[in-house]
mmCIF file of N, CA and C in Angstrom:
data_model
loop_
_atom_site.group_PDB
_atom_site.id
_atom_site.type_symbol
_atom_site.label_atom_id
_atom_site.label_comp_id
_atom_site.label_asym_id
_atom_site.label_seq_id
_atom_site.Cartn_x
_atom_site.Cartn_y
_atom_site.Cartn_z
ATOM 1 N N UNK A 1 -32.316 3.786 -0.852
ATOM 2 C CA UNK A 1 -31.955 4.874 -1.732
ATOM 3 C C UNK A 1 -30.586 4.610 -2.352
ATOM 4 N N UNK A 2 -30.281 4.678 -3.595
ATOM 5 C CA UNK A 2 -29.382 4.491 -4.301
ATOM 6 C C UNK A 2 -28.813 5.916 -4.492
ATOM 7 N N UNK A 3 -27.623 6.198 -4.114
ATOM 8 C CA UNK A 3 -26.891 7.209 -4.042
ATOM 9 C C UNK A 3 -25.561 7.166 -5.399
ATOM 10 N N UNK A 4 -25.394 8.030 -6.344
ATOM 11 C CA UNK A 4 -24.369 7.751 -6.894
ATOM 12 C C UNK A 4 -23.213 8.918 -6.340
ATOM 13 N N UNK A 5 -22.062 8.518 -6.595
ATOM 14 C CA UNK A 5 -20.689 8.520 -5.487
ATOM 15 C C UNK A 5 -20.002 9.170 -6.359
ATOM 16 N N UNK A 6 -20.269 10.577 -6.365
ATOM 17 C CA UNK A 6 -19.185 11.363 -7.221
ATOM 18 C C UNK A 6 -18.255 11.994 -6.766
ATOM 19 N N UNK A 7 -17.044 11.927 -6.730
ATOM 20 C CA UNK A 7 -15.734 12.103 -6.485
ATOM 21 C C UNK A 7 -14.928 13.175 -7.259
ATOM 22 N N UNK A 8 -14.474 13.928 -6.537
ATOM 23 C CA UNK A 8 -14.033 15.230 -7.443
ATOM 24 C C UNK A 8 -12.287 14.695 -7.114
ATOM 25 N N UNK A 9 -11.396 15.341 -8.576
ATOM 26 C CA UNK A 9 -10.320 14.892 -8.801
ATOM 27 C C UNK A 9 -9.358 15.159 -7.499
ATOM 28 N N UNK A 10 -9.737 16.528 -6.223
ATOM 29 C CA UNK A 10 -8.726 16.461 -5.135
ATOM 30 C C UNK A 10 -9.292 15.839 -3.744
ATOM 31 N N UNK A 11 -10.581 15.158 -3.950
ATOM 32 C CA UNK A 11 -10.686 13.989 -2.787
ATOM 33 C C UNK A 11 -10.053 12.924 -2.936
ATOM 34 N N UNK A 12 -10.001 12.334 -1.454
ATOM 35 C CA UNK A 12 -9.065 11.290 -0.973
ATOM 36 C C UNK A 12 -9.905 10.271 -1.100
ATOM 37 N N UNK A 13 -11.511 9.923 -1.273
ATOM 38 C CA UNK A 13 -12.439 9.202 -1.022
ATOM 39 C C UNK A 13 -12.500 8.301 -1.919
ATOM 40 N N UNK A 14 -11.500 7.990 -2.714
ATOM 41 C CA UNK A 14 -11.479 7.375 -3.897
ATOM 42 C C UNK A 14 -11.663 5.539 -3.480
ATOM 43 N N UNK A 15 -11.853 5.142 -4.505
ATOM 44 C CA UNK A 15 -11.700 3.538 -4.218
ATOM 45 C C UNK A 15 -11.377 2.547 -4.925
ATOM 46 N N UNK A 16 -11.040 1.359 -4.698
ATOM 47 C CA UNK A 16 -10.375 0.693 -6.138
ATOM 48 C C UNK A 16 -10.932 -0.718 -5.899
ATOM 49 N N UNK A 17 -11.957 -1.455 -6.711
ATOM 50 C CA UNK A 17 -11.971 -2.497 -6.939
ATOM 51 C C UNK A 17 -11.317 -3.491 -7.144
ATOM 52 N N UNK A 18 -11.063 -4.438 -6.332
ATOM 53 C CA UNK A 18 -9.915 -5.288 -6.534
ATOM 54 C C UNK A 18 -10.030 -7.361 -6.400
ATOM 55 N N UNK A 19 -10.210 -7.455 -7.623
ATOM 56 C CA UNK A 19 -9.997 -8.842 -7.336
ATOM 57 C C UNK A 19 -10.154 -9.704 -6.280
ATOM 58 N N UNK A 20 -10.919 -10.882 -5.764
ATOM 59 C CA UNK A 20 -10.653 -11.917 -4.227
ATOM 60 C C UNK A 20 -8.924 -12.204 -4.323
ATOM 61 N N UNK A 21 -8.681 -12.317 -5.549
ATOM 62 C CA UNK A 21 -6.817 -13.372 -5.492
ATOM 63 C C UNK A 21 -6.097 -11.777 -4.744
ATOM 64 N N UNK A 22 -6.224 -10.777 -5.621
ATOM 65 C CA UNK A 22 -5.476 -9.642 -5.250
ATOM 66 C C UNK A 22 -5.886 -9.608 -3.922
ATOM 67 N N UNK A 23 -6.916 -9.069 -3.130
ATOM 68 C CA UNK A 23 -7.222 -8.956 -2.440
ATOM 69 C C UNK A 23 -6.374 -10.041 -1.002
ATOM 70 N N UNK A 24 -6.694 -11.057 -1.327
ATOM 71 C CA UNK A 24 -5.841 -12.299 -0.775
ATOM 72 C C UNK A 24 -4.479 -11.963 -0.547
ATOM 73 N N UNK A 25 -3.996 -11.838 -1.494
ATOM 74 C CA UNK A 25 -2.911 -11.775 -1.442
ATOM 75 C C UNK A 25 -1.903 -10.683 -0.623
ATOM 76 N N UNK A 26 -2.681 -9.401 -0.743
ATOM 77 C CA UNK A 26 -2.362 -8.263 -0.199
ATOM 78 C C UNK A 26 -2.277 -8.556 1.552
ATOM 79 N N UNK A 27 -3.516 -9.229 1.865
ATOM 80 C CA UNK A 27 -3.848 -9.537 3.228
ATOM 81 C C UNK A 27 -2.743 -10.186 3.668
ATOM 82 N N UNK A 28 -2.704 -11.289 3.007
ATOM 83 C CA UNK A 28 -1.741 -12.659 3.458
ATOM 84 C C UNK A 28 -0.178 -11.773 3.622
ATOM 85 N N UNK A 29 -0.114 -11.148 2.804
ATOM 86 C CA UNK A 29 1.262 -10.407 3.040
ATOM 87 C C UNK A 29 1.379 -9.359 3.975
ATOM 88 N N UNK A 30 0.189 -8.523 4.166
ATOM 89 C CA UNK A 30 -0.078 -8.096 5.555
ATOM 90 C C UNK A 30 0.067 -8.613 7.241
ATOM 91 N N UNK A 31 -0.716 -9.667 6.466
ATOM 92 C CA UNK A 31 -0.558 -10.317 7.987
ATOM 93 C C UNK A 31 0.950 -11.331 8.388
ATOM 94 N N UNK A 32 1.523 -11.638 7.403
ATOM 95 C CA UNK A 32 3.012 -11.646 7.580
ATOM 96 C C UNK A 32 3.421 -10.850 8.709
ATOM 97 N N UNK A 33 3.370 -9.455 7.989
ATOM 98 C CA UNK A 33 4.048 -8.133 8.522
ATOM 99 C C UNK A 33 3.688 -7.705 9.741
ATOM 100 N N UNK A 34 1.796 -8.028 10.040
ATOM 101 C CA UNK A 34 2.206 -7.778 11.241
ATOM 102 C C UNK A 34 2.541 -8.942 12.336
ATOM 103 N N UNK A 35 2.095 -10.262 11.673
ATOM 104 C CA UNK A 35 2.741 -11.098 12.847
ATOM 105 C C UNK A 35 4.830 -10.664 12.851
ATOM 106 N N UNK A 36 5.525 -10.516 12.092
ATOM 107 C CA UNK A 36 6.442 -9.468 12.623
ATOM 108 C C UNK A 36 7.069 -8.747 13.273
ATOM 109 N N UNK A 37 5.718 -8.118 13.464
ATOM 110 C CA UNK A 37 5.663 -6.537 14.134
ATOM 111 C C UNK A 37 5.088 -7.178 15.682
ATOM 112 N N UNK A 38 4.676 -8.336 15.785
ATOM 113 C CA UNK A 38 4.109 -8.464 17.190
ATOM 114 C C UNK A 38 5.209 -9.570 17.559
ATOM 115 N N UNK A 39 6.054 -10.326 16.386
ATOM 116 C CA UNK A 39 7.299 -10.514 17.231
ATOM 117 C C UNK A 39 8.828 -10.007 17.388
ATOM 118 N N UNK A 40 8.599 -8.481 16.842
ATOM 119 C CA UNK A 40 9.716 -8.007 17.738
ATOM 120 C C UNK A 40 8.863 -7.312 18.652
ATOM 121 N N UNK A 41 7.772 -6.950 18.754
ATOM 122 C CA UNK A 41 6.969 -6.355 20.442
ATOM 123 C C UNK A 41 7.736 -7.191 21.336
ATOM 124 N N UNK A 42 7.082 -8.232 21.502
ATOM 125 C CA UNK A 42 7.814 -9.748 22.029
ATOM 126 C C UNK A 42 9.004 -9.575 22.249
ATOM 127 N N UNK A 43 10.153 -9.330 21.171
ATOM 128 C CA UNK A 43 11.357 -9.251 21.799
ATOM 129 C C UNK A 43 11.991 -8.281 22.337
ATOM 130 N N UNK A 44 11.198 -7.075 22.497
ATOM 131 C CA UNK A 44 11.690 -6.066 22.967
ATOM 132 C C UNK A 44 10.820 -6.633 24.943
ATOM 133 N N UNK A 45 9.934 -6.335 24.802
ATOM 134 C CA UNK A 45 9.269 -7.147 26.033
ATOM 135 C C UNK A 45 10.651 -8.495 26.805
ATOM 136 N N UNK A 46 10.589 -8.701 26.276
ATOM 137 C CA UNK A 46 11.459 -9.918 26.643
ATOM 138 C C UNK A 46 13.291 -9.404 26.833
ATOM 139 N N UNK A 47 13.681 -8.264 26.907
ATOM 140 C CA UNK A 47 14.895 -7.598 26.647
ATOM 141 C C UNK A 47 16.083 -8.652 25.854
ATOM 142 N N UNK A 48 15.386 -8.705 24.471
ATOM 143 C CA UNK A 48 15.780 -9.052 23.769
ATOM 144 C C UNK A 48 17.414 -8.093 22.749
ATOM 145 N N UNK A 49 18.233 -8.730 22.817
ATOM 146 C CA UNK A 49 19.727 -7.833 22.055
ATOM 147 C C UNK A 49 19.021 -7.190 21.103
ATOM 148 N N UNK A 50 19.613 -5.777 21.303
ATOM 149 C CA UNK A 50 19.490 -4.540 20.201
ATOM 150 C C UNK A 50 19.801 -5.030 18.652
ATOM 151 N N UNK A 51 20.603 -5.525 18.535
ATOM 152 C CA UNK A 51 21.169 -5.927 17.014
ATOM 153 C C UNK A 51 20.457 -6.989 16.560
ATOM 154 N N UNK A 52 19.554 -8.152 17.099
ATOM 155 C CA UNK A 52 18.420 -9.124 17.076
ATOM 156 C C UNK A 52 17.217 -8.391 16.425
ATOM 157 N N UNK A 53 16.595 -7.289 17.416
ATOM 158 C CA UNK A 53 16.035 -6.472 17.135
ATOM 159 C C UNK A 53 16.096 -5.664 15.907
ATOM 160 N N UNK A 54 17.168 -4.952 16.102
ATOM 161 C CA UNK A 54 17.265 -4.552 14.604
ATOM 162 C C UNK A 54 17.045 -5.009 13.290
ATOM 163 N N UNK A 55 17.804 -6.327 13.145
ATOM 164 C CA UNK A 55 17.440 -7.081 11.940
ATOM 165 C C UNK A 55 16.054 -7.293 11.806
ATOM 166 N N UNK A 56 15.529 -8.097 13.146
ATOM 167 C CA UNK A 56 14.152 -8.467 12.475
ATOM 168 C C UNK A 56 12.843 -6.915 12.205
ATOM 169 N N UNK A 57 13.498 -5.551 12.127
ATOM 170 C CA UNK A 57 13.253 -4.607 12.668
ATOM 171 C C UNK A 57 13.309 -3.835 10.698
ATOM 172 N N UNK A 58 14.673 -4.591 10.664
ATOM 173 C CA UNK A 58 15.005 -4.319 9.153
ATOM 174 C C UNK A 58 13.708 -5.303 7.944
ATOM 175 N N UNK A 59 13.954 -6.269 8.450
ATOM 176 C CA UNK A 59 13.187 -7.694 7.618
ATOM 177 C C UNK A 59 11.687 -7.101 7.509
ATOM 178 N N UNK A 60 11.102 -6.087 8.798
ATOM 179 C CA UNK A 60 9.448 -5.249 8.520
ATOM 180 C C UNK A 60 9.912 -4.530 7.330
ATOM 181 N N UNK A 61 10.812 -3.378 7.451
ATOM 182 C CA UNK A 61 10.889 -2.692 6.736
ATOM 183 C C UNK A 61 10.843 -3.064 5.211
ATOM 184 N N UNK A 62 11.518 -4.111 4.914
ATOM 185 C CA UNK A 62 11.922 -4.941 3.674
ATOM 186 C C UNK A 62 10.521 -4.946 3.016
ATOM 187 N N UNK A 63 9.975 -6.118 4.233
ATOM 188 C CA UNK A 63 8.432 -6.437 3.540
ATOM 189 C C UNK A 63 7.629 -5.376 3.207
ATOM 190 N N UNK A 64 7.610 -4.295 4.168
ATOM 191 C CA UNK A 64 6.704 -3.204 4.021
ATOM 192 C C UNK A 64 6.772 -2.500 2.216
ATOM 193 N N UNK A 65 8.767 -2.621 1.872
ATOM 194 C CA UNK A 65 8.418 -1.884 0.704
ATOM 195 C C UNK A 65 8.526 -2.853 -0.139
ATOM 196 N N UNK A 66 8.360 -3.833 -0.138
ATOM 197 C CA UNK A 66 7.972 -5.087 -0.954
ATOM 198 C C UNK A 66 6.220 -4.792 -1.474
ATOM 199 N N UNK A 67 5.766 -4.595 -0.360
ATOM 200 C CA UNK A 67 3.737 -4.529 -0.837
ATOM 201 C C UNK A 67 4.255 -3.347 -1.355
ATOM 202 N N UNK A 68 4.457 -2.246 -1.291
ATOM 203 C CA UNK A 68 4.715 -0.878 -1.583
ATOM 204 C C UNK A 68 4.544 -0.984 -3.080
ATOM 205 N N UNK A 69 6.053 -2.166 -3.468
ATOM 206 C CA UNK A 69 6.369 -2.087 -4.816
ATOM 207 C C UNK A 69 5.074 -2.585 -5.981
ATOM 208 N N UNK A 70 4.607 -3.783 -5.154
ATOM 209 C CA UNK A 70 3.574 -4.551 -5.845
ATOM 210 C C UNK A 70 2.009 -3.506 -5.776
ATOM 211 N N UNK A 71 2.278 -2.867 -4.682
ATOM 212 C CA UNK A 71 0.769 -2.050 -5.178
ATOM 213 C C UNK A 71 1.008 -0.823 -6.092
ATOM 214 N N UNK A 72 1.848 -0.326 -6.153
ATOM 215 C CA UNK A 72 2.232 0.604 -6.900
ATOM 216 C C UNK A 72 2.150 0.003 -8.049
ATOM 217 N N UNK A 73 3.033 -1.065 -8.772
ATOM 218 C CA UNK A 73 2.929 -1.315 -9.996
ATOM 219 C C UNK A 73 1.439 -1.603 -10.177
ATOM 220 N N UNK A 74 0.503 -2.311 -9.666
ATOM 221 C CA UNK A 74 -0.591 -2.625 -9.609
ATOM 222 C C UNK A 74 -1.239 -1.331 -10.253
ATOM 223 N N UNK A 75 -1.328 0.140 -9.180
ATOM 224 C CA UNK A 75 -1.866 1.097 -8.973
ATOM 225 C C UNK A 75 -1.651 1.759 -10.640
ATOM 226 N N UNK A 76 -0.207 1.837 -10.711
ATOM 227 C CA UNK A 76 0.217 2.128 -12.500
ATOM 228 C C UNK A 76 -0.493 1.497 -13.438
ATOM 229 N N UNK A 77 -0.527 0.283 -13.373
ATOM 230 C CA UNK A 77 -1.450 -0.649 -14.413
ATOM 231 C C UNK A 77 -2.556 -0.764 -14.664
ATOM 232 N N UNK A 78 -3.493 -0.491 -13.488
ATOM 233 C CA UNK A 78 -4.322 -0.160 -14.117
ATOM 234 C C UNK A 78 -5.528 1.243 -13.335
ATOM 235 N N UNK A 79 -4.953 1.492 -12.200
ATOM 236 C CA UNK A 79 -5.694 3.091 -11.936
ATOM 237 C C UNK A 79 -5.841 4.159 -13.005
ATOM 238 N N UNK A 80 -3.767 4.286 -13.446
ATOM 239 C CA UNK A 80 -3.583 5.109 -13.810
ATOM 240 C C UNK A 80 -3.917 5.438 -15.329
ATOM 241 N N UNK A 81 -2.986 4.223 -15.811
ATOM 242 C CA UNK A 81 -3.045 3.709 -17.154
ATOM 243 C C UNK A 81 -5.028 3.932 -17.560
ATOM 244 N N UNK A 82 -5.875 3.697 -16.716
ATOM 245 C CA UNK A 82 -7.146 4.013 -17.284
ATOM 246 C C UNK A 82 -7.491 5.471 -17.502
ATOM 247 N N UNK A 83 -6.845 6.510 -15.851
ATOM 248 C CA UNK A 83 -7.204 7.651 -15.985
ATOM 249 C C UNK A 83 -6.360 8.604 -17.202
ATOM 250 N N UNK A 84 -5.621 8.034 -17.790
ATOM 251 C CA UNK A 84 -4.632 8.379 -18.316
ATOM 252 C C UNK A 84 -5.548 8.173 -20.140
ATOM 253 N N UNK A 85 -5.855 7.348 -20.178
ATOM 254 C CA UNK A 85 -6.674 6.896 -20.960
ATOM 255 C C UNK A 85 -7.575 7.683 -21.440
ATOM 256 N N UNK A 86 -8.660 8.111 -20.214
ATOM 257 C CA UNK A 86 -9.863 8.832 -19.916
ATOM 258 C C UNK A 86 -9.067 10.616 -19.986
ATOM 259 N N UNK A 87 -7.928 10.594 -19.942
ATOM 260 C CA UNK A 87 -8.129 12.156 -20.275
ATOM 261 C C UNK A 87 -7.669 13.231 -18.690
ATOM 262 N N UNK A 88 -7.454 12.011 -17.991
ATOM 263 C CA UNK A 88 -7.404 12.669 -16.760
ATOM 264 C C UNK A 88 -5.889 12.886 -16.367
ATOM 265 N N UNK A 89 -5.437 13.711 -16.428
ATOM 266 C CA UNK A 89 -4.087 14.372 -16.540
ATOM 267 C C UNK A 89 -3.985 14.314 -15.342
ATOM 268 N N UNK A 90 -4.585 15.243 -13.941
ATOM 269 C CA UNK A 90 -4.606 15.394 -12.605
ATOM 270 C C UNK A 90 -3.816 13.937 -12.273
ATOM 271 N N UNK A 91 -4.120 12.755 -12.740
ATOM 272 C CA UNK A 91 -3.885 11.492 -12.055
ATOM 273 C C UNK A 91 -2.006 11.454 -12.171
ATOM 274 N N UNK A 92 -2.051 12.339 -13.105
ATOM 275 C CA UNK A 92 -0.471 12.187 -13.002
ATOM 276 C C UNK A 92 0.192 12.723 -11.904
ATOM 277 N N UNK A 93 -0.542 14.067 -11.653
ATOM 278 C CA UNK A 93 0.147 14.960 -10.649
ATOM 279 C C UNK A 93 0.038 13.782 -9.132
ATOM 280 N N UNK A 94 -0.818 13.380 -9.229
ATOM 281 C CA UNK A 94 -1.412 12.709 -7.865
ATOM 282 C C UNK A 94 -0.174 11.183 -7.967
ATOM 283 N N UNK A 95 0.315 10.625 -8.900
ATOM 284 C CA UNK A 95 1.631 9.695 -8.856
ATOM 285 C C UNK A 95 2.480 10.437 -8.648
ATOM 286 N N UNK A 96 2.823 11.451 -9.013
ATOM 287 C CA UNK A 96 4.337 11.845 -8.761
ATOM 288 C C UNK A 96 4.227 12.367 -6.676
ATOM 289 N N UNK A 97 2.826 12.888 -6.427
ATOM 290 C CA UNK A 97 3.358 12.978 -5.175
ATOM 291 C C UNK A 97 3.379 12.059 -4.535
ATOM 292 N N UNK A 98 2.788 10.774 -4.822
ATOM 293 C CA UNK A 98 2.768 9.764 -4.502
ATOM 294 C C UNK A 98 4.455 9.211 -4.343
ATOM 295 N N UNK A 99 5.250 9.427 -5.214
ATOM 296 C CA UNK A 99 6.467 8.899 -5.629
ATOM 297 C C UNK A 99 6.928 9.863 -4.600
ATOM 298 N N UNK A 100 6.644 11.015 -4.745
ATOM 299 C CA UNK A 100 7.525 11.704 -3.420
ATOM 300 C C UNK A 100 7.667 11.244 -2.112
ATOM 301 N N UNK A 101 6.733 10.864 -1.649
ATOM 302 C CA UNK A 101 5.981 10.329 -0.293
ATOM 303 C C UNK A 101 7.111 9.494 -0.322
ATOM 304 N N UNK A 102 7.038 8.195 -1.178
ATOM 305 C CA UNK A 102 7.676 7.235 -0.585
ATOM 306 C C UNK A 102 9.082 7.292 -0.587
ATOM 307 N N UNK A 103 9.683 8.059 -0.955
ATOM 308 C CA UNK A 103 10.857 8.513 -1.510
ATOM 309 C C UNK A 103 11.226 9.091 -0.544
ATOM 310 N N UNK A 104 11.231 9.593 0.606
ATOM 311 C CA UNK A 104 11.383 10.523 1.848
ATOM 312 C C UNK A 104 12.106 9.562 2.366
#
């Protein structure tokens, strides 16, 4: 049965088609982050210096809003820029809280 997938403008169920390279790429930078994240586990395990910690603690954070930046511009270019296109105003409201979020 072929179901078509209609999505009303305040569900979360949304989805975005994305490229193998994009796709790739997103991962590969993911998995950076969390190999990372499993070596300061490691150095905390290991009673590793607080200020060691920290930095490489800072360097997640970095990367984290590094993808942040690149999916966002991504998300602008062409989510929005289409719904924007199409007439769909709502998509604006839904970036700016978006911008709030990360902005906290």
């Amino acid at each position: 049965m072929n179901e078509i997938r209609k999505v009303c403008p305040g569900c979360r169920n949304k989805t975005k088609e994305r490229s193998e390279n994009e796709k790739k790429s997103m991962i590969n930078r993911l998995n950076r982050i969390e190999g990372q994240v499993r070596g300061i586990k490691k150095m905390v395990e290991s009673d590793a210096y607080c200020p060691d910690i920290l930095i490489q603690v800072s360097a997640v954070n970095a990367a984290l809003n590094s993808f942040n930046k690149v999916l966002l511009a991504e998300h602008i270019r062409t989510c929005v820029t289409e719904d924007i296109r199409e007439g769909k105003e709502e998509t604006i409201d839904e970036l700016v809280l978006v911008l709030q979020k990360l902005m906290k």
